[in-house]
PDB file of C-alpha atoms in Angstrom:
ATOM      1  CA  UNK A 754      -2.937  -4.845  -0.420  1.00 45.00           C
ATOM      2  CA  UNK A 755      -5.743  -7.497  -0.870  1.00 40.00           C
ATOM      3  CA  UNK A 756      -8.616  -7.054   2.341  1.00 42.00           C
ATOM      4  CA  UNK A 757      -8.873 -11.137   2.137  1.00 40.00           C
ATOM      5  CA  UNK A 758      -7.488 -11.906   5.327  1.00 39.00           C
ATOM      6  CA  UNK A 759      -4.690 -14.681   6.009  1.00 37.00           C
ATOM      7  CA  UNK A 760      -7.336 -16.736   8.262  1.00 34.00           C
ATOM      8  CA  UNK A 761     -10.837 -17.418   8.493  1.00 33.00           C
ATOM      9  CA  UNK A 762     -11.436 -17.868   4.775  1.00 38.00           C
ATOM     10  CA  UNK A 763     -14.777 -19.358   3.427  1.00 45.00           C
ATOM     11  CA  UNK A 764     -13.053 -20.750   0.746  1.00 59.00           C
ATOM     12  CA  UNK A 765      -9.754 -21.829  -0.496  1.00 70.00           C
ATOM     13  CA  UNK A 766      -8.194 -19.025  -2.407  1.00 77.00           C
ATOM     14  CA  UNK A 767      -6.793 -20.265  -5.624  1.00 84.00           C
ATOM     15  CA  UNK A 768      -3.072 -21.299  -6.454  1.00 87.00           C
ATOM     16  CA  UNK A 769      -1.046 -18.274  -7.020  1.00 92.00           C
ATOM     17  CA  UNK A 770       2.873 -18.681  -8.728  1.00 94.00           C
ATOM     18  CA  UNK A 771       5.711 -17.291  -6.565  1.00 97.00           C
ATOM     19  CA  UNK A 772       7.852 -15.756  -9.163  1.00 98.00           C
ATOM     20  CA  UNK A 773      10.219 -13.716  -7.423  1.00 98.00           C
ATOM     21  CA  UNK A 774      11.966 -14.569  -4.047  1.00 97.00           C
ATOM     22  CA  UNK A 775      11.951 -12.862  -0.863  1.00 97.00           C
ATOM     23  CA  UNK A 776      15.636 -11.346   0.005  1.00 98.00           C
ATOM     24  CA  UNK A 777      17.826 -12.205   2.413  1.00 97.00           C
ATOM     25  CA  UNK A 778      17.506  -9.359   4.826  1.00 98.00           C
ATOM     26  CA  UNK A 779      19.076 -10.420   8.069  1.00 97.00           C
ATOM     27  CA  UNK A 780      21.937  -7.871   7.615  1.00 98.00           C
ATOM     28  CA  UNK A 781      19.224  -5.425   7.932  1.00 98.00           C
ATOM     29  CA  UNK A 782      16.994  -6.538  10.734  1.00 98.00           C
ATOM     30  CA  UNK A 783      19.093  -4.762  13.508  1.00 98.00           C
ATOM     31  CA  UNK A 784      18.304  -1.364  12.010  1.00 98.00           C
ATOM     32  CA  UNK A 785      20.563   1.674  12.643  1.00 98.00           C
ATOM     33  CA  UNK A 786      18.299   4.266  14.521  1.00 98.00           C
ATOM     34  CA  UNK A 787      16.934   2.023  17.844  1.00 97.00           C
ATOM     35  CA  UNK A 788      13.894   0.095  15.814  1.00 98.00           C
ATOM     36  CA  UNK A 789      14.215  -2.950  14.268  1.00 98.00           C
ATOM     37  CA  UNK A 790      14.555  -2.863  10.449  1.00 98.00           C
ATOM     38  CA  UNK A 791      14.662   0.976  10.065  1.00 98.00           C
ATOM     39  CA  UNK A 792      17.612   2.583   8.481  1.00 98.00           C
ATOM     40  CA  UNK A 793      18.099   5.713   8.753  1.00 98.00           C
ATOM     41  CA  UNK A 794      20.534   8.463   7.263  1.00 98.00           C
ATOM     42  CA  UNK A 795      21.188  12.343   7.791  1.00 98.00           C
ATOM     43  CA  UNK A 796      23.155  15.057   5.775  1.00 98.00           C
ATOM     44  CA  UNK A 797      24.055  18.235   7.365  1.00 97.00           C
ATOM     45  CA  UNK A 798      21.834  20.169   5.412  1.00 97.00           C
ATOM     46  CA  UNK A 799      18.877  20.350   6.229  1.00 97.00           C
ATOM     47  CA  UNK A 800      16.000  19.240   3.848  1.00 97.00           C
ATOM     48  CA  UNK A 801      13.095  16.616   4.191  1.00 98.00           C
ATOM     49  CA  UNK A 802      12.938  13.261   5.735  1.00 98.00           C
ATOM     50  CA  UNK A 803      11.747  11.235   3.120  1.00 98.00           C
ATOM     51  CA  UNK A 804      10.743   7.305   4.150  1.00 98.00           C
ATOM     52  CA  UNK A 805      10.161   4.386   2.319  1.00 98.00           C
ATOM     53  CA  UNK A 806       8.334   1.562   4.145  1.00 98.00           C
ATOM     54  CA  UNK A 807       7.851  -1.746   2.917  1.00 98.00           C
ATOM     55  CA  UNK A 808       6.016  -5.225   3.734  1.00 98.00           C
ATOM     56  CA  UNK A 809       3.399  -3.511   5.727  1.00 98.00           C
ATOM     57  CA  UNK A 810       1.766  -6.756   4.641  1.00 98.00           C
ATOM     58  CA  UNK A 811       4.316  -9.530   5.233  1.00 98.00           C
ATOM     59  CA  UNK A 812       4.014 -11.451   2.123  1.00 98.00           C
ATOM     60  CA  UNK A 813       4.033  -8.574  -0.074  1.00 98.00           C
ATOM     61  CA  UNK A 814       8.265  -9.389  -0.532  1.00 98.00           C
ATOM     62  CA  UNK A 815       8.570  -7.214  -3.753  1.00 98.00           C
ATOM     63  CA  UNK A 816       9.393  -3.863  -1.467  1.00 98.00           C
ATOM     64  CA  UNK A 817      11.672  -5.935   0.700  1.00 98.00           C
ATOM     65  CA  UNK A 818      13.630  -6.444  -2.548  1.00 98.00           C
ATOM     66  CA  UNK A 819      13.056  -2.920  -3.304  1.00 98.00           C
ATOM     67  CA  UNK A 820      14.459  -1.675   0.135  1.00 98.00           C
ATOM     68  CA  UNK A 821      17.252  -4.485   0.039  1.00 98.00           C
ATOM     69  CA  UNK A 822      18.924  -2.909  -3.382  1.00 97.00           C
ATOM     70  CA  UNK A 823      18.361   0.482  -2.116  1.00 97.00           C
ATOM     71  CA  UNK A 824      20.505  -0.392   0.715  1.00 98.00           C
ATOM     72  CA  UNK A 825      23.102  -2.606  -1.189  1.00 97.00           C
ATOM     73  CA  UNK A 826      23.507   0.670  -3.237  1.00 96.00           C
ATOM     74  CA  UNK A 827      24.465   2.521  -0.139  1.00 96.00           C
ATOM     75  CA  UNK A 828      22.683   5.716  -0.795  1.00 95.00           C
ATOM     76  CA  UNK A 829      23.101   8.961   1.441  1.00 96.00           C
ATOM     77  CA  UNK A 830      20.899  11.916   1.864  1.00 97.00           C
ATOM     78  CA  UNK A 831      22.963  15.072   0.430  1.00 97.00           C
ATOM     79  CA  UNK A 832      20.032  17.570   2.278  1.00 98.00           C
ATOM     80  CA  UNK A 833      17.380  16.051   4.675  1.00 98.00           C
ATOM     81  CA  UNK A 834      17.023  12.527   5.731  1.00 98.00           C
ATOM     82  CA  UNK A 835      16.371   9.111   4.446  1.00 98.00           C
ATOM     83  CA  UNK A 836      14.356   6.484   5.896  1.00 98.00           C
ATOM     84  CA  UNK A 837      13.802   3.069   5.076  1.00 98.00           C
ATOM     85  CA  UNK A 838      11.950   0.368   6.984  1.00 98.00           C
ATOM     86  CA  UNK A 839      11.062  -3.436   6.726  1.00 98.00           C
ATOM     87  CA  UNK A 840       7.505  -2.840   8.529  1.00 98.00           C
ATOM     88  CA  UNK A 841       5.697  -5.923   9.681  1.00 98.00           C
ATOM     89  CA  UNK A 842       9.720  -7.901  10.166  1.00 98.00           C
ATOM     90  CA  UNK A 843       7.795 -10.846  12.299  1.00 97.00           C
ATOM     91  CA  UNK A 844       5.186 -11.583   9.298  1.00 98.00           C
ATOM     92  CA  UNK A 845       7.880 -10.796   6.526  1.00 98.00           C
ATOM     93  CA  UNK A 846      10.314 -13.523   7.939  1.00 96.00           C
ATOM     94  CA  UNK A 847       7.831 -16.416   8.155  1.00 97.00           C
ATOM     95  CA  UNK A 848       6.796 -15.495   4.482  1.00 97.00           C
ATOM     96  CA  UNK A 849       6.468 -19.457   2.744  1.00 96.00           C
ATOM     97  CA  UNK A 850       6.368 -19.365  -1.041  1.00 96.00           C
ATOM     98  CA  UNK A 851       4.008 -22.782  -0.656  1.00 94.00           C
ATOM     99  CA  UNK A 852       1.217 -20.944   1.008  1.00 95.00           C
ATOM    100  CA  UNK A 853       2.166 -17.044  -0.120  1.00 96.00           C
ATOM    101  CA  UNK A 854      -0.864 -15.934   1.411  1.00 94.00           C
ATOM    102  CA  UNK A 855      -0.258 -17.279   4.697  1.00 94.00           C
ATOM    103  CA  UNK A 856       1.380 -14.220   6.345  1.00 96.00           C
ATOM    104  CA  UNK A 857      -0.238 -10.917   5.348  1.00 97.00           C
ATOM    105  CA  UNK A 858       0.060 -10.439   9.050  1.00 97.00           C
ATOM    106  CA  UNK A 859       0.445 -12.772  12.171  1.00 98.00           C
ATOM    107  CA  UNK A 860      -2.683 -11.364  14.656  1.00 98.00           C
ATOM    108  CA  UNK A 861      -4.002  -8.101  12.822  1.00 97.00           C
ATOM    109  CA  UNK A 862      -3.623  -5.956   9.695  1.00 97.00           C
ATOM    110  CA  UNK A 863      -0.752  -3.668  10.511  1.00 98.00           C
ATOM    111  CA  UNK A 864      -2.226  -1.073   7.699  1.00 98.00           C
ATOM    112  CA  UNK A 865      -5.499  -0.968   9.830  1.00 97.00           C
ATOM    113  CA  UNK A 866      -4.260   0.357  13.535  1.00 98.00           C
ATOM    114  CA  UNK A 867      -2.806   3.982  12.563  1.00 98.00           C
ATOM    115  CA  UNK A 868      -5.390   5.427  14.748  1.00 97.00           C
ATOM    116  CA  UNK A 869      -3.981   7.593  17.847  1.00 96.00           C
ATOM    117  CA  UNK A 870      -6.656   6.047  20.084  1.00 97.00           C
ATOM    118  CA  UNK A 871      -5.616   2.474  19.191  1.00 97.00           C
ATOM    119  CA  UNK A 872      -2.202   3.047  19.249  1.00 98.00           C
ATOM    120  CA  UNK A 873      -2.306   4.647  22.924  1.00 98.00           C
ATOM    121  CA  UNK A 874      -5.531   2.057  24.393  1.00 97.00           C
ATOM    122  CA  UNK A 875      -4.853  -0.721  26.514  1.00 97.00           C
ATOM    123  CA  UNK A 876      -4.724  -3.290  23.212  1.00 96.00           C
ATOM    124  CA  UNK A 877      -2.310  -5.724  22.484  1.00 97.00           C
ATOM    125  CA  UNK A 878      -0.728  -7.779  19.383  1.00 98.00           C
ATOM    126  CA  UNK A 879       1.782  -8.178  17.370  1.00 98.00           C
ATOM    127  CA  UNK A 880       1.169  -5.729  14.937  1.00 98.00           C
ATOM    128  CA  UNK A 881       0.183  -2.922  17.453  1.00 98.00           C
ATOM    129  CA  UNK A 882       3.497  -3.563  19.323  1.00 98.00           C
ATOM    130  CA  UNK A 883       5.013  -3.127  15.821  1.00 98.00           C
ATOM    131  CA  UNK A 884       3.402   0.103  14.937  1.00 98.00           C
ATOM    132  CA  UNK A 885       3.718   1.872  18.494  1.00 98.00           C
ATOM    133  CA  UNK A 886       7.524   0.420  17.898  1.00 98.00           C
ATOM    134  CA  UNK A 887       7.782   2.250  14.557  1.00 98.00           C
ATOM    135  CA  UNK A 888       5.252   5.586  15.237  1.00 98.00           C
ATOM    136  CA  UNK A 889       8.506   7.798  16.580  1.00 98.00           C
ATOM    137  CA  UNK A 890      10.184   7.641  13.348  1.00 98.00           C
ATOM    138  CA  UNK A 891       6.790   8.446  11.538  1.00 98.00           C
ATOM    139  CA  UNK A 892       6.273  10.958  13.830  1.00 98.00           C
ATOM    140  CA  UNK A 893       9.284  12.736  12.246  1.00 98.00           C
ATOM    141  CA  UNK A 894       8.710  12.016   8.117  1.00 98.00           C
ATOM    142  CA  UNK A 895       7.776  14.334   5.607  1.00 98.00           C
ATOM    143  CA  UNK A 896       7.281  12.827   2.706  1.00 98.00           C
ATOM    144  CA  UNK A 897       6.169   9.405   2.672  1.00 98.00           C
ATOM    145  CA  UNK A 898       5.641   6.561   0.216  1.00 98.00           C
ATOM    146  CA  UNK A 899       4.034   3.023   0.910  1.00 98.00           C
ATOM    147  CA  UNK A 900       4.796  -0.003  -1.102  1.00 98.00           C
ATOM    148  CA  UNK A 901       2.165  -2.633  -1.280  1.00 98.00           C
ATOM    149  CA  UNK A 902       1.286  -5.524  -3.911  1.00 98.00           C
ATOM    150  CA  UNK A 903      -2.404  -7.081  -4.654  1.00 97.00           C
ATOM    151  CA  UNK A 904      -3.654 -10.071  -4.819  1.00 95.00           C
ATOM    152  CA  UNK A 905      -6.381 -10.050  -7.336  1.00 94.00           C
ATOM    153  CA  UNK A 906      -5.856  -8.688 -11.017  1.00 93.00           C
ATOM    154  CA  UNK A 907      -5.388  -5.230 -11.391  1.00 96.00           C
ATOM    155  CA  UNK A 908      -3.338  -1.928 -13.055  1.00 97.00           C
ATOM    156  CA  UNK A 909      -1.113  -0.572 -10.842  1.00 98.00           C
ATOM    157  CA  UNK A 910      -2.692   2.468  -8.554  1.00 98.00           C
ATOM    158  CA  UNK A 911      -1.279   5.293  -5.862  1.00 98.00           C
ATOM    159  CA  UNK A 912      -3.608   5.316  -3.391  1.00 98.00           C
ATOM    160  CA  UNK A 913      -3.765   9.670  -2.373  1.00 98.00           C
ATOM    161  CA  UNK A 914      -6.143   9.033   1.196  1.00 97.00           C
ATOM    162  CA  UNK A 915      -8.306  12.352   1.328  1.00 96.00           C
ATOM    163  CA  UNK A 916      -5.896  15.156   1.112  1.00 98.00           C
ATOM    164  CA  UNK A 917      -5.053  16.946  -1.888  1.00 97.00           C
ATOM    165  CA  UNK A 918      -1.388  17.354  -0.763  1.00 98.00           C
ATOM    166  CA  UNK A 919      -0.786  13.322  -1.075  1.00 98.00           C
ATOM    167  CA  UNK A 920      -2.900  13.842  -4.543  1.00 98.00           C
ATOM    168  CA  UNK A 921      -0.120  15.786  -5.713  1.00 98.00           C
ATOM    169  CA  UNK A 922       2.828  14.324  -4.661  1.00 98.00           C
ATOM    170  CA  UNK A 923       1.445  11.361  -6.192  1.00 98.00           C
ATOM    171  CA  UNK A 924       0.652  13.307  -9.812  1.00 98.00           C
ATOM    172  CA  UNK A 925       4.661  14.396  -8.892  1.00 98.00           C
ATOM    173  CA  UNK A 926       6.055  10.996  -8.821  1.00 98.00           C
ATOM    174  CA  UNK A 927       3.798  10.153 -11.695  1.00 97.00           C
ATOM    175  CA  UNK A 928       4.332   5.863 -11.303  1.00 98.00           C
ATOM    176  CA  UNK A 929       1.683   4.272 -11.188  1.00 98.00           C
ATOM    177  CA  UNK A 930      -0.282   6.606 -13.831  1.00 96.00           C
ATOM    178  CA  UNK A 931      -3.297   6.470 -11.778  1.00 98.00           C
ATOM    179  CA  UNK A 932      -3.899   8.378  -8.715  1.00 98.00           C
ATOM    180  CA  UNK A 933      -6.700   7.464  -6.712  1.00 98.00           C
ATOM    181  CA  UNK A 934      -7.957   9.769  -3.610  1.00 98.00           C
ATOM    182  CA  UNK A 935     -10.348   7.214  -1.434  1.00 96.00           C
ATOM    183  CA  UNK A 936     -11.468   7.856   2.317  1.00 93.00           C
ATOM    184  CA  UNK A 937      -9.630   4.601   3.704  1.00 91.00           C
ATOM    185  CA  UNK A 938     -11.270   1.162   5.416  1.00 89.00           C
ATOM    186  CA  UNK A 939     -14.343   0.939   7.288  1.00 86.00           C
ATOM    187  CA  UNK A 940     -12.122  -1.694   9.229  1.00 89.00           C
ATOM    188  CA  UNK A 941      -9.367   0.836  10.419  1.00 95.00           C
ATOM    189  CA  UNK A 942      -6.598   3.791   9.806  1.00 97.00           C
ATOM    190  CA  UNK A 943      -3.817   3.081   7.334  1.00 98.00           C
ATOM    191  CA  UNK A 944      -0.018   4.370   7.482  1.00 98.00           C
ATOM    192  CA  UNK A 945      -1.183   7.023   5.141  1.00 98.00           C
ATOM    193  CA  UNK A 946      -3.931   8.092   6.889  1.00 98.00           C
ATOM    194  CA  UNK A 947      -1.922   8.433  10.471  1.00 98.00           C
ATOM    195  CA  UNK A 948      -2.914  12.216  11.666  1.00 97.00           C
ATOM    196  CA  UNK A 949       0.471  13.491  10.651  1.00 97.00           C
ATOM    197  CA  UNK A 950      -0.172  12.818   7.291  1.00 98.00           C
ATOM    198  CA  UNK A 951      -4.370  13.259   6.825  1.00 97.00           C
ATOM    199  CA  UNK A 952      -4.116  16.494   8.313  1.00 96.00           C
ATOM    200  CA  UNK A 953      -4.747  18.856   5.381  1.00 95.00           C
ATOM    201  CA  UNK A 954      -3.360  22.006   6.240  1.00 93.00           C
ATOM    202  CA  UNK A 955       0.286  20.668   6.987  1.00 96.00           C
ATOM    203  CA  UNK A 956       3.525  19.428   4.951  1.00 97.00           C
ATOM    204  CA  UNK A 957       3.644  15.804   5.528  1.00 98.00           C
ATOM    205  CA  UNK A 958       2.278  13.850   2.859  1.00 98.00           C
ATOM    206  CA  UNK A 959       2.122  10.076   1.748  1.00 98.00           C
ATOM    207  CA  UNK A 960       0.854   7.887  -0.409  1.00 98.00           C
ATOM    208  CA  UNK A 961       0.421   4.019  -0.871  1.00 98.00           C
ATOM    209  CA  UNK A 962       1.602   2.772  -4.132  1.00 98.00           C
ATOM    210  CA  UNK A 963      -0.111  -0.724  -5.569  1.00 98.00           C
ATOM    211  CA  UNK A 964       1.998  -1.864  -7.592  1.00 98.00           C
ATOM    212  CA  UNK A 965       1.022  -4.729  -9.140  1.00 97.00           C
ATOM    213  CA  UNK A 966       0.439  -8.331  -8.375  1.00 97.00           C
ATOM    214  CA  UNK A 967       2.073  -9.655  -5.402  1.00 96.00           C
ATOM    215  CA  UNK A 968       5.419 -12.049  -6.647  1.00 97.00           C
ATOM    216  CA  UNK A 969       5.966 -10.946  -9.807  1.00 98.00           C
ATOM    217  CA  UNK A 970       9.171  -9.109 -11.390  1.00 98.00           C
ATOM    218  CA  UNK A 971       6.868  -6.717 -12.997  1.00 98.00           C
ATOM    219  CA  UNK A 972       5.936  -5.124  -9.789  1.00 98.00           C
ATOM    220  CA  UNK A 973       9.258  -4.764  -8.263  1.00 98.00           C
ATOM    221  CA  UNK A 974      10.578  -2.970 -11.250  1.00 98.00           C
ATOM    222  CA  UNK A 975       7.796  -1.018 -11.136  1.00 98.00           C
ATOM    223  CA  UNK A 976       8.459  -0.047  -7.085  1.00 98.00           C
ATOM    224  CA  UNK A 977      12.082   0.551  -8.228  1.00 98.00           C
ATOM    225  CA  UNK A 978      10.636   3.504 -10.451  1.00 98.00           C
ATOM    226  CA  UNK A 979       8.424   4.886  -8.106  1.00 98.00           C
ATOM    227  CA  UNK A 980      11.336   5.150  -5.785  1.00 98.00           C
ATOM    228  CA  UNK A 981      13.623   6.855  -7.514  1.00 97.00           C
ATOM    229  CA  UNK A 982      11.417   9.405  -9.336  1.00 97.00           C
ATOM    230  CA  UNK A 983      10.309  10.107  -5.293  1.00 98.00           C
ATOM    231  CA  UNK A 984      14.260  10.699  -4.698  1.00 97.00           C
ATOM    232  CA  UNK A 985      14.086  12.928  -7.442  1.00 96.00           C
ATOM    233  CA  UNK A 986      11.354  14.380  -6.971  1.00 97.00           C
ATOM    234  CA  UNK A 987      12.802  15.265  -3.278  1.00 97.00           C
ATOM    235  CA  UNK A 988      15.806  16.504  -4.847  1.00 96.00           C
ATOM    236  CA  UNK A 989      17.217  14.707  -1.685  1.00 96.00           C
ATOM    237  CA  UNK A 990      20.603  12.705  -3.169  1.00 95.00           C
ATOM    238  CA  UNK A 991      23.598  13.956  -5.087  1.00 93.00           C
ATOM    239  CA  UNK A 992      23.672  14.410  -8.816  1.00 91.00           C
ATOM    240  CA  UNK A 993      24.946  11.088  -9.567  1.00 89.00           C
ATOM    241  CA  UNK A 994      24.074   8.866  -7.146  1.00 91.00           C
ATOM    242  CA  UNK A 995      22.986   5.226  -8.191  1.00 91.00           C
ATOM    243  CA  UNK A 996      19.875   5.219  -9.049  1.00 90.00           C
ATOM    244  CA  UNK A 997      17.222   3.085 -11.279  1.00 88.00           C
ATOM    245  CA  UNK A 998      17.294   5.288 -14.658  1.00 89.00           C
ATOM    246  CA  UNK A 999      14.165   6.940 -14.496  1.00 93.00           C
ATOM    247  CA  UNK A1000      11.961   5.583 -17.774  1.00 93.00           C
ATOM    248  CA  UNK A1001       9.323   7.479 -19.675  1.00 93.00           C
ATOM    249  CA  UNK A1002       5.835   7.098 -18.551  1.00 93.00           C
ATOM    250  CA  UNK A1003       2.345   8.461 -19.423  1.00 94.00           C
ATOM    251  CA  UNK A1004       1.021  11.322 -17.999  1.00 95.00           C
ATOM    252  CA  UNK A1005      -0.734  10.616 -14.441  1.00 97.00           C
ATOM    253  CA  UNK A1006      -4.599  10.956 -14.421  1.00 97.00           C
ATOM    254  CA  UNK A1007      -6.615  11.108 -11.122  1.00 98.00           C
ATOM    255  CA  UNK A1008      -9.498   9.521  -9.889  1.00 98.00           C
ATOM    256  CA  UNK A1009     -11.682  10.141  -6.721  1.00 98.00           C
ATOM    257  CA  UNK A1010     -13.649   7.403  -5.114  1.00 98.00           C
ATOM    258  CA  UNK A1011     -17.098   8.392  -4.991  1.00 97.00           C
ATOM    259  CA  UNK A1012     -18.141   4.908  -3.200  1.00 97.00           C
ATOM    260  CA  UNK A1013     -16.491   2.367  -0.446  1.00 96.00           C
ATOM    261  CA  UNK A1014     -17.690  -0.862  -0.644  1.00 96.00           C
ATOM    262  CA  UNK A1015     -18.215  -2.607   2.395  1.00 95.00           C
ATOM    263  CA  UNK A1016     -19.330  -6.443   2.705  1.00 96.00           C
ATOM    264  CA  UNK A1017     -22.607  -6.057   5.114  1.00 96.00           C
ATOM    265  CA  UNK A1018     -22.799 -10.331   4.475  1.00 96.00           C
ATOM    266  CA  UNK A1019     -21.205 -13.383   4.051  1.00 94.00           C
ATOM    267  CA  UNK A1020     -22.781 -14.016   0.752  1.00 95.00           C
ATOM    268  CA  UNK A1021     -20.879 -10.732  -1.437  1.00 97.00           C
ATOM    269  CA  UNK A1022     -20.706 -11.838  -5.060  1.00 96.00           C
ATOM    270  CA  UNK A1023     -19.475 -10.094  -8.197  1.00 97.00           C
ATOM    271  CA  UNK A1024     -21.655 -10.501 -10.891  1.00 97.00           C
ATOM    272  CA  UNK A1025     -18.546 -11.622 -13.100  1.00 96.00           C
ATOM    273  CA  UNK A1026     -14.946 -11.029 -13.094  1.00 95.00           C
ATOM    274  CA  UNK A1027     -13.708  -7.825 -12.731  1.00 97.00           C
ATOM    275  CA  UNK A1028     -10.503  -6.536 -13.149  1.00 97.00           C
ATOM    276  CA  UNK A1029      -9.143  -3.267 -11.235  1.00 97.00           C
ATOM    277  CA  UNK A1030      -8.493  -0.533 -13.537  1.00 97.00           C
ATOM    278  CA  UNK A1031     -11.734  -1.503 -15.739  1.00 98.00           C
ATOM    279  CA  UNK A1032     -13.849   1.193 -16.403  1.00 98.00           C
ATOM    280  CA  UNK A1033     -17.793   0.434 -16.586  1.00 98.00           C
ATOM    281  CA  UNK A1034     -18.865   2.734 -19.008  1.00 98.00           C
ATOM    282  CA  UNK A1035     -22.795   3.035 -18.260  1.00 98.00           C
ATOM    283  CA  UNK A1036     -24.503   4.335 -15.173  1.00 98.00           C
ATOM    284  CA  UNK A1037     -26.575   2.279 -12.836  1.00 98.00           C
ATOM    285  CA  UNK A1038     -24.737  -1.299 -13.985  1.00 98.00           C
ATOM    286  CA  UNK A1039     -25.028  -3.976 -11.841  1.00 98.00           C
ATOM    287  CA  UNK A1040     -21.883  -5.143 -10.793  1.00 98.00           C
ATOM    288  CA  UNK A1041     -22.513  -7.482  -7.300  1.00 98.00           C
ATOM    289  CA  UNK A1042     -24.936  -8.486  -5.084  1.00 97.00           C
ATOM    290  CA  UNK A1043     -24.235  -8.135  -1.929  1.00 97.00           C
ATOM    291  CA  UNK A1044     -27.066 -11.022   0.099  1.00 96.00           C
ATOM    292  CA  UNK A1045     -30.293  -9.124  -0.841  1.00 95.00           C
ATOM    293  CA  UNK A1046     -28.802  -5.404  -2.023  1.00 97.00           C
ATOM    294  CA  UNK A1047     -27.792  -4.699  -5.829  1.00 97.00           C
ATOM    295  CA  UNK A1048     -24.278  -2.473  -5.804  1.00 98.00           C
ATOM    296  CA  UNK A1049     -24.672  -0.993  -8.987  1.00 98.00           C
ATOM    297  CA  UNK A1050     -22.221   2.089 -10.769  1.00 98.00           C
ATOM    298  CA  UNK A1051     -23.245   4.951  -9.391  1.00 97.00           C
ATOM    299  CA  UNK A1052     -22.029   6.922 -12.622  1.00 97.00           C
ATOM    300  CA  UNK A1053     -20.800   6.813 -16.269  1.00 98.00           C
ATOM    301  CA  UNK A1054     -17.084   5.792 -16.502  1.00 98.00           C
ATOM    302  CA  UNK A1055     -16.682   4.630 -13.244  1.00 98.00           C
ATOM    303  CA  UNK A1056     -13.550   3.144 -12.463  1.00 98.00           C
ATOM    304  CA  UNK A1057     -13.439  -0.080 -10.581  1.00 98.00           C
ATOM    305  CA  UNK A1058     -11.083  -0.032  -7.582  1.00 98.00           C
ATOM    306  CA  UNK A1059      -9.044  -2.980  -6.189  1.00 97.00           C
ATOM    307  CA  UNK A1060     -12.160  -5.351  -5.985  1.00 97.00           C
ATOM    308  CA  UNK A1061     -11.843  -8.374  -3.846  1.00 94.00           C
ATOM    309  CA  UNK A1062     -14.060 -11.278  -5.472  1.00 93.00           C
ATOM    310  CA  UNK A1063     -13.297 -13.103  -2.004  1.00 92.00           C
ATOM    311  CA  UNK A1064     -13.810 -10.358   0.868  1.00 92.00           C
ATOM    312  CA  UNK A1065     -15.129 -11.090   4.044  1.00 91.00           C
ATOM    313  CA  UNK A1066     -18.162  -9.553   5.582  1.00 93.00           C
ATOM    314  CA  UNK A1067     -17.009  -5.665   7.187  1.00 92.00           C
ATOM    315  CA  UNK A1068     -13.768  -5.697   4.674  1.00 92.00           C
ATOM    316  CA  UNK A1069     -13.660  -3.328   1.340  1.00 94.00           C
ATOM    317  CA  UNK A1070     -14.968  -5.315  -1.603  1.00 96.00           C
ATOM    318  CA  UNK A1071     -14.629  -2.542  -4.147  1.00 97.00           C
ATOM    319  CA  UNK A1072     -13.927   1.096  -4.603  1.00 97.00           C
ATOM    320  CA  UNK A1073     -16.263   2.812  -7.166  1.00 98.00           C
ATOM    321  CA  UNK A1074     -14.325   6.108  -8.664  1.00 98.00           C
ATOM    322  CA  UNK A1075     -14.714   9.190 -11.104  1.00 98.00           C
ATOM    323  CA  UNK A1076     -12.052  10.376 -12.884  1.00 97.00           C
ATOM    324  CA  UNK A1077     -11.049  14.008 -12.639  1.00 95.00           C
ATOM    325  CA  UNK A1078     -10.690  16.497 -15.821  1.00 77.00           C
TER     326      UNK A1078
END
């Protein structure tokens, strides 16, 4: 879920190996609920509506692999409703392993348009059309897990937005082990920030899972574990459903973002290569320069969250977070 855009870069990205293959999803494109790429199955017994979304960014193909596998398993809920959505179909079907960063989106980031004023407004784009298409389904979801991966080196993590209910959901699923609460991006609202999920005093909750590096088998494996744990947590399936076995995992931990750094200039630069998940022990450590402005850690034991070393002006460069006891 890197904030580096598909076009308009100030310098070429490095070459990234693509160690997984995009699945053939032609059989799933039509959907079964009137929304292309969306599959939904309802039980006769009442229960929550649980949804798993993937390829909100079209080049993050690991999530498509997982949805393809889950759909092939023929999962059906014993209660409630289960939905699986290939989100940015138009970008995904254009994915090219020889240029794997080029299809994050076509016109604009699908994960920055989930604001009612934008969705109801006059703007037009491929991604806005798709968000408006998905919206009737999203408006019925009680629990959402949005599968993503990352361009730059980082430990996996769950992004929970601002609500306690989302943080509790991430901790209950338990994979990835780090759950980060944040305030989103200056560039727009993510799917997990949509008002249905972001309203603190209502039950629906959504989390975003950053499962690891794009195009790696380990990322797909973690996504599968998270989905299996989600469905176990929601008690949606009958005993013996053909899910991947749930593997032991460390106790989850939670962090809260204390500062979101948005690049104000075109010359934002880190002082060295930082890895997401790295902890800077000392407060006031200089980590980056944004033009003439120094970016320093605001407290001891500062967690570096998803640093983007090639960030355009106006995009999130890094989030700085503090672990909670």
